[in-house]
mmCIF file of C-alpha atoms in Angstrom:
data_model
loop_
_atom_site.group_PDB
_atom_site.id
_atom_site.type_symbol
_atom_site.label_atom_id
_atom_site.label_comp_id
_atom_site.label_asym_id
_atom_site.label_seq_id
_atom_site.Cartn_x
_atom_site.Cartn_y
_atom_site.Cartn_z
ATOM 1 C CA UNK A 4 -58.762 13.669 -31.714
ATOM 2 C CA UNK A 5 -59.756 10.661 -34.058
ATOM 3 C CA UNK A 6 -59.188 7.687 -32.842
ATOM 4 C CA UNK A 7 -56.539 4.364 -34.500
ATOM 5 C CA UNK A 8 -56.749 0.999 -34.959
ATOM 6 C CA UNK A 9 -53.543 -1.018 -35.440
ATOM 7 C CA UNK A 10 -53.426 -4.740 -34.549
ATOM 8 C CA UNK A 11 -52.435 -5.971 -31.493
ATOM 9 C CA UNK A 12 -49.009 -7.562 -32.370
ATOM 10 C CA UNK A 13 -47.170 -8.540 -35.425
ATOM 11 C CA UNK A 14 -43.595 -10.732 -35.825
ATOM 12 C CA UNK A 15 -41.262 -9.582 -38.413
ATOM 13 C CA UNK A 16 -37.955 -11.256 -39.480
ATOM 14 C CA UNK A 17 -34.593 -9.479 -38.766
ATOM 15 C CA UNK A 18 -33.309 -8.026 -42.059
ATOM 16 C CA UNK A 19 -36.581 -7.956 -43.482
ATOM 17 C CA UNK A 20 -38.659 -4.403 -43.534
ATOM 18 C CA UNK A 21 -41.486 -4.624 -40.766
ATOM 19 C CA UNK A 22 -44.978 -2.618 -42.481
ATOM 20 C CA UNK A 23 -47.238 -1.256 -39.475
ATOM 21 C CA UNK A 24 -50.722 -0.136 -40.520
ATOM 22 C CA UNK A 25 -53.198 2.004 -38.908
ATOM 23 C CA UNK A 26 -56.545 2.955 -39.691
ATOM 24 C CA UNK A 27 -57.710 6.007 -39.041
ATOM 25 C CA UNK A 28 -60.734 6.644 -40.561
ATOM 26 C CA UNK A 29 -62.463 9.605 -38.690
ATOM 27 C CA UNK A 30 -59.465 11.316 -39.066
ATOM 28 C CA UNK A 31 -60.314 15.474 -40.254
ATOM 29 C CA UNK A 32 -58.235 17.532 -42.330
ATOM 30 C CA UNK A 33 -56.303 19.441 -39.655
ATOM 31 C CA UNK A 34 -55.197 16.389 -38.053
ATOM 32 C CA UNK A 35 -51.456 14.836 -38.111
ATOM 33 C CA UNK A 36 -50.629 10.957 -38.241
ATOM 34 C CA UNK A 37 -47.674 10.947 -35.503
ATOM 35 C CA UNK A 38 -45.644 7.182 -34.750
ATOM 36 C CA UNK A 39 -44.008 6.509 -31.658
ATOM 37 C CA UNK A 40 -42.418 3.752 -30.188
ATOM 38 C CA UNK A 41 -42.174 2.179 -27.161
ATOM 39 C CA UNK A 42 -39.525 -0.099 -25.820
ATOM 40 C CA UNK A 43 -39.577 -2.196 -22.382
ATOM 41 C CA UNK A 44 -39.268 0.241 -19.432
ATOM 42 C CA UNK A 45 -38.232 3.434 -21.473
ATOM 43 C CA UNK A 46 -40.241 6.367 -22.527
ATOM 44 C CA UNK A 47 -42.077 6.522 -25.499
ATOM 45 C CA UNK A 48 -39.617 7.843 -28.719
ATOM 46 C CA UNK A 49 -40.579 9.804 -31.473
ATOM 47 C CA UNK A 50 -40.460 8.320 -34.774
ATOM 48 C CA UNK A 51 -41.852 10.289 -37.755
ATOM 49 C CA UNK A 52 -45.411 12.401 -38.354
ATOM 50 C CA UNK A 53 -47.211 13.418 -41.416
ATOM 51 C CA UNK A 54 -50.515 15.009 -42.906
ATOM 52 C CA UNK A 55 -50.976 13.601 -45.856
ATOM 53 C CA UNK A 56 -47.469 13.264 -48.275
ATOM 54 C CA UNK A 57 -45.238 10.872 -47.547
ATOM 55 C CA UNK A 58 -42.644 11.447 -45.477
ATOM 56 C CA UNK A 59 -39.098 9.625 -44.969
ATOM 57 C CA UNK A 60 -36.796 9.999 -42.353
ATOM 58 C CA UNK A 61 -33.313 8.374 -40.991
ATOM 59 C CA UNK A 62 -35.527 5.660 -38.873
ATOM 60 C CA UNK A 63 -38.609 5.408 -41.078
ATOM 61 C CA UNK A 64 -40.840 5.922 -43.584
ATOM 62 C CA UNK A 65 -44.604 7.321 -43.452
ATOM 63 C CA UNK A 66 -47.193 6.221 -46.438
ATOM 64 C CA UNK A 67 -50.231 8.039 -46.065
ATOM 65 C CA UNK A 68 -53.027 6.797 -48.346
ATOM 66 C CA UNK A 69 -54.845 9.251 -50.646
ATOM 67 C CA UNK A 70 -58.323 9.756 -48.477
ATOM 68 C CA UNK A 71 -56.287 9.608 -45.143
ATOM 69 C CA UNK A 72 -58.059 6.862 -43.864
ATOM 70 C CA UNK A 73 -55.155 5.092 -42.862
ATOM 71 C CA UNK A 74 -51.487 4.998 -43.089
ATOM 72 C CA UNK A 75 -48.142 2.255 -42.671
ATOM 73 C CA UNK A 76 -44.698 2.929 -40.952
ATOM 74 C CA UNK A 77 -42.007 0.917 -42.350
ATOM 75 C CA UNK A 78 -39.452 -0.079 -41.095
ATOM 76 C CA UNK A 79 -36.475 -0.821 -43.742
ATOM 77 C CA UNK A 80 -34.418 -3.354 -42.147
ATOM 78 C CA UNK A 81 -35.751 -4.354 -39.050
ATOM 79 C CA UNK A 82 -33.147 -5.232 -36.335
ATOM 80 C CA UNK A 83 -33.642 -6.726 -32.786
ATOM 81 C CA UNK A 84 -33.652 -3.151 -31.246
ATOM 82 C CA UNK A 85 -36.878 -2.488 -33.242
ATOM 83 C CA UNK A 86 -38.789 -4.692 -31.146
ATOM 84 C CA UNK A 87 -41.376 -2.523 -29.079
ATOM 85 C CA UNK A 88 -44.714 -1.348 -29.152
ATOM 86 C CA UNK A 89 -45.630 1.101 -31.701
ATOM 87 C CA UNK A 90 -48.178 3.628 -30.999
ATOM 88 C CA UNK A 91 -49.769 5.581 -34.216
ATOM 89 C CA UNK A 92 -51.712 8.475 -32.833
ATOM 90 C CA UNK A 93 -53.820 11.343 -34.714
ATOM 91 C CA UNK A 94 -53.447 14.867 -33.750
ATOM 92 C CA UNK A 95 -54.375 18.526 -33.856
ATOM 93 C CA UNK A 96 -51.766 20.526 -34.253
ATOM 94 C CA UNK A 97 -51.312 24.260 -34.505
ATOM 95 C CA UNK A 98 -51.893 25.615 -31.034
ATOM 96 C CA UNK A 99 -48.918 23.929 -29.156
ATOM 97 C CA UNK A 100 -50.299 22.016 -26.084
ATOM 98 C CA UNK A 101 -52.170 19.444 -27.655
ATOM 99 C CA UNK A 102 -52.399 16.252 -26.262
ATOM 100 C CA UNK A 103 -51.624 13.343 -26.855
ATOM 101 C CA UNK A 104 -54.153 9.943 -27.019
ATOM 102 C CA UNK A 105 -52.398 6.897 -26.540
ATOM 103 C CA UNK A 106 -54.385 3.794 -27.416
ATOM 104 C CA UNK A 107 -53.001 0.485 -26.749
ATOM 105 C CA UNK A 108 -50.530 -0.087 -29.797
ATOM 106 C CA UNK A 109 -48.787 -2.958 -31.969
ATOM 107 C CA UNK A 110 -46.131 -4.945 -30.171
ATOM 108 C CA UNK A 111 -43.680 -5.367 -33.330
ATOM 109 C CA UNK A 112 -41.263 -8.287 -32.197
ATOM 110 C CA UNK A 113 -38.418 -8.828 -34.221
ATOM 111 C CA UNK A 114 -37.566 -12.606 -34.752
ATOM 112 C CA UNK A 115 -33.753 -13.412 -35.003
ATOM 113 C CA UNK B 21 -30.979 17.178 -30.088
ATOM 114 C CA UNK B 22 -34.714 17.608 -28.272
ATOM 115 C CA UNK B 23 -33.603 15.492 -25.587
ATOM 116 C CA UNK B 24 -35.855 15.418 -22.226
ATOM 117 C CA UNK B 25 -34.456 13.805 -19.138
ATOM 118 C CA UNK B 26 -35.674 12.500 -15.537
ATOM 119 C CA UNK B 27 -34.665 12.318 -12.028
ATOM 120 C CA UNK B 28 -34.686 10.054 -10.664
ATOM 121 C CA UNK B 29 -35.007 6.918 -12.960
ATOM 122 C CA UNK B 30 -36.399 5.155 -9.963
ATOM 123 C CA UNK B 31 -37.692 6.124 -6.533
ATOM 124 C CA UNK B 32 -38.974 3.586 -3.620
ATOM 125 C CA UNK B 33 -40.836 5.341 -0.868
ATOM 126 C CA UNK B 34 -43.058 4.678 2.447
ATOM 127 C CA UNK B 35 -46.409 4.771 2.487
ATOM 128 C CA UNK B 36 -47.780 8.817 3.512
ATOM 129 C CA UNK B 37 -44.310 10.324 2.197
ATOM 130 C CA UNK B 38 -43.984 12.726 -0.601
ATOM 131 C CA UNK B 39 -41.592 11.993 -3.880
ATOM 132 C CA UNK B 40 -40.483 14.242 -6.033
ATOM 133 C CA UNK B 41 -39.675 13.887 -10.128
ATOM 134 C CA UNK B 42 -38.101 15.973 -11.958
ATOM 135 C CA UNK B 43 -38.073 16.846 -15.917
ATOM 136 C CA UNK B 44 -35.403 18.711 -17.916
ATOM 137 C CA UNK B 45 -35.406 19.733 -21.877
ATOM 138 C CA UNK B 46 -31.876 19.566 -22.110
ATOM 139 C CA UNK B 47 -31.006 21.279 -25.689
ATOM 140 C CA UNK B 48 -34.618 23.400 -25.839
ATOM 141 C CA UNK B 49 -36.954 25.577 -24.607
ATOM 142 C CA UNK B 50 -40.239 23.851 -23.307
ATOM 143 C CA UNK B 51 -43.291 25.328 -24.136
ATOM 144 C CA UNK B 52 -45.028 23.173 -22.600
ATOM 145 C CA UNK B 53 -44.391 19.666 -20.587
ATOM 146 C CA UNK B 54 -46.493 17.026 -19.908
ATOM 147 C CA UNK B 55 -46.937 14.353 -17.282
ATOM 148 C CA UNK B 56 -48.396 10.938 -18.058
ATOM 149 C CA UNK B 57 -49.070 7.383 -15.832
ATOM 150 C CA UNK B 58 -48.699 4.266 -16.733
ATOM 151 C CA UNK B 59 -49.732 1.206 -15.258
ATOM 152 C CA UNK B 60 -48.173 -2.288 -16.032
ATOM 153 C CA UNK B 61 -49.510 -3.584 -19.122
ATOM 154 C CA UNK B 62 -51.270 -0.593 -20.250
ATOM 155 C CA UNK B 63 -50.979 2.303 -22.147
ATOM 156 C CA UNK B 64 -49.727 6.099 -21.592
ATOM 157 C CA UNK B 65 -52.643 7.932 -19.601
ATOM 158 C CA UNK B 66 -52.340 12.055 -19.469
ATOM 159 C CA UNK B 67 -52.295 13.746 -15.814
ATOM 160 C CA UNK B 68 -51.949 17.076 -17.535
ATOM 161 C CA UNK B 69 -50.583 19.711 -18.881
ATOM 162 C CA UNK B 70 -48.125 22.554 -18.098
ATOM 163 C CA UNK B 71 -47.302 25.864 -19.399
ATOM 164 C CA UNK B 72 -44.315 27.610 -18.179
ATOM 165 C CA UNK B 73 -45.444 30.405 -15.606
ATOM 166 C CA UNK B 74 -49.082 29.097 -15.342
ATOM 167 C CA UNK B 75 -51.081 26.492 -13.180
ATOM 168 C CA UNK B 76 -51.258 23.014 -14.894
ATOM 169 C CA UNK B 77 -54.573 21.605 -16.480
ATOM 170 C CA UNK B 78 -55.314 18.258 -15.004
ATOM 171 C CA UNK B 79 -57.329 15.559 -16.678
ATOM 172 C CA UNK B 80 -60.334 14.281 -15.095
ATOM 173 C CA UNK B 81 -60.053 12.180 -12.172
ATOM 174 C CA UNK B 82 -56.720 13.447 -11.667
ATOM 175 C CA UNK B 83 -56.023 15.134 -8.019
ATOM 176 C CA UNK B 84 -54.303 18.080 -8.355
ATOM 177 C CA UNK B 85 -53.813 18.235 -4.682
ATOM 178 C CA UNK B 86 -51.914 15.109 -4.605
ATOM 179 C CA UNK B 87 -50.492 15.732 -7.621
ATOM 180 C CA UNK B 88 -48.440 19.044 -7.488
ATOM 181 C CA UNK B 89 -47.247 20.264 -10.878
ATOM 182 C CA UNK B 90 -44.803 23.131 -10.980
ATOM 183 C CA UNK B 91 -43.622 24.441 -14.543
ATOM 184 C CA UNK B 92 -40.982 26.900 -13.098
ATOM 185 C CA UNK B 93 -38.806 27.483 -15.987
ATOM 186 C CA UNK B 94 -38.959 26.487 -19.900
ATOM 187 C CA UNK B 95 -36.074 23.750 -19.005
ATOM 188 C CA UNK B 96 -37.825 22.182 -15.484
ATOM 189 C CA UNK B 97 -40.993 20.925 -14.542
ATOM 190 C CA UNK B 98 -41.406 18.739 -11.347
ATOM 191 C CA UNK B 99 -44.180 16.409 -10.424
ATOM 192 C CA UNK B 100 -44.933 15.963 -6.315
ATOM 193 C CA UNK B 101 -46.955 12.654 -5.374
ATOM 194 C CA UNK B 102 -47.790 13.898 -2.040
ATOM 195 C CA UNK B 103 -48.987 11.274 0.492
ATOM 196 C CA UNK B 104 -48.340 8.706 -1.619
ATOM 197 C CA UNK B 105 -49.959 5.355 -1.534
ATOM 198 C CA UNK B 106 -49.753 1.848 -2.766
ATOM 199 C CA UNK B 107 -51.787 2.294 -5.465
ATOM 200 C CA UNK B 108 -49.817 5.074 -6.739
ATOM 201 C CA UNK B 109 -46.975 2.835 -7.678
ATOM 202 C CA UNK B 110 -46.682 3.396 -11.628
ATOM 203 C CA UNK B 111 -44.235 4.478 -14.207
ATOM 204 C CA UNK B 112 -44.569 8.421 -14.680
ATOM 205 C CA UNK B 113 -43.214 9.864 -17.648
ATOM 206 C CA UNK B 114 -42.870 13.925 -19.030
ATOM 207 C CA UNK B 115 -42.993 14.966 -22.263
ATOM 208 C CA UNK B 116 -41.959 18.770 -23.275
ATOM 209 C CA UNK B 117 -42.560 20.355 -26.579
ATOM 210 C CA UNK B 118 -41.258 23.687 -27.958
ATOM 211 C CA UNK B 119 -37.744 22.264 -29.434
ATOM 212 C CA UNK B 120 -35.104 24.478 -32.114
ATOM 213 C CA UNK B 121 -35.276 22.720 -35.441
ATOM 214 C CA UNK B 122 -37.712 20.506 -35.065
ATOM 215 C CA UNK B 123 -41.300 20.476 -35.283
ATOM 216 C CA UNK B 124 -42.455 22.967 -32.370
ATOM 217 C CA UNK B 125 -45.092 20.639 -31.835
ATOM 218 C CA UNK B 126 -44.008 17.032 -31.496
ATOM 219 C CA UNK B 127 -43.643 16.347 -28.138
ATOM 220 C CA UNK B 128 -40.105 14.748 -26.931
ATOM 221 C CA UNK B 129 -40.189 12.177 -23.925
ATOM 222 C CA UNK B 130 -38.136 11.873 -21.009
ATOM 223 C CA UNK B 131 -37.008 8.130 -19.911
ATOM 224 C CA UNK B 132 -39.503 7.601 -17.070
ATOM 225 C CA UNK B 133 -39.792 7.286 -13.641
ATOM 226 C CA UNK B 134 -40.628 4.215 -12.029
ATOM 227 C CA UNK B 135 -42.225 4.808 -8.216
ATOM 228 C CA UNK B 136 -42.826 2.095 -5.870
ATOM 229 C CA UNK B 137 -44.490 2.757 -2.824
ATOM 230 C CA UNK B 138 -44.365 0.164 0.002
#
């Protein structure tokens, strides 16, 4: 699987929308961008994935740039619950037991 | 709905003795589960992988006589630390994958286990 970059930790005002990038510039054209998050002593929760449209759903949205290269989650209105670390991760998928390469994440805290 | 749960959400355990964790898809079929580690302060690491019916595929470095996978059913999967040690003390969490209406693919996570061995 390609690999990500995403910084190591970004603040973001409650209220305000939080924008997590991630470059992923190896990435090949049967690979899915897939977000999850991460909060204190819980398992890791599934956010949103896409290939290469952007994609919207009742916690996020996806924006995919044109070449693939890299992508941003946002975050609408970011509340004190967002605050975790979020993990963008490129897949395979089609086959049903791939893996999943977790690399060390943004920790997105949300300031009051 | 794809909801994946644990047992237990925390375990302490002596030094040589052998713990058990279970993980349920509650609302779907699993296809296949998934066991990772993680360490304080780092990331998820992959043990391996399960199939329903079928031995598990470990990842390198990972015992698979110490750690004993069993994929029963497409709703359980248990992880076995047998002899466990020390340094064994983690967080272990499952994923499954397989859910109705949702992406077959994206894989669901339970809430963890945390294991302390003394």
């Amino acid at each position: 699987d390609a690999k990500t970059t995403q910084p190591t930790s970004m603040d973001c005002a409650e209220g305000r929308a939080a924008n997590l990038p991630c470059n992923h510039s190896t990435i090949s054209g049967n690979e899915y961008v897939y977000w999850y998050r991460q909060i204190h002593s819980q398992g890791p929760q599934y956010i949103i994935h896409g290939l290469k449209n952007n994609e919207t759903n009742e916690m996020a949205s996806l924006i995919i740039t044109e070449d693939r290269k890299s992508s941003t989650l946002i975050l609408p209105h970011a509340t004190l619950r967002d605050t975790a670390v979020y993990y963008c991760i490129v897949r395979v998928v089609g086959f049903g037991n791939e893996k999943l390469t977790f690399g060390t994440g943004t920790r997105l805290t949300i300031i009051p | 709905g794809a909801v994946v749960s644990q047992h237990p959400s925390w375990v302490i355990c002596k030094s040589g003795t052998s713990v058990k964790i279970e993980c349920r898809s509650l609302d779907f079929q699993a296809t296949t589960m998934f066991w990772y580690r993680q360490f304080p302060k780092q990331s998820l690491m992959l043990m391996a992988t399960s199939n329903e019916g079928s031995k598990a595929t470990y990842e390198q470095g990972v015992e698979k006589d110490k750690f004993l996978i069993n994929h029963a059913s497409l709703t359980l999967s248990t992880l076995t630390v047998t002899s466990a040690h020390p340094e064994d003390s983690s967080f272990y969490i499952c994923s499954a994958t397989g859910g109705w209406g949702t992406d077959a693919e994206t894989q669901y996570f339970g809430p963890g286990t945390r294991l302390l061995v003394l």
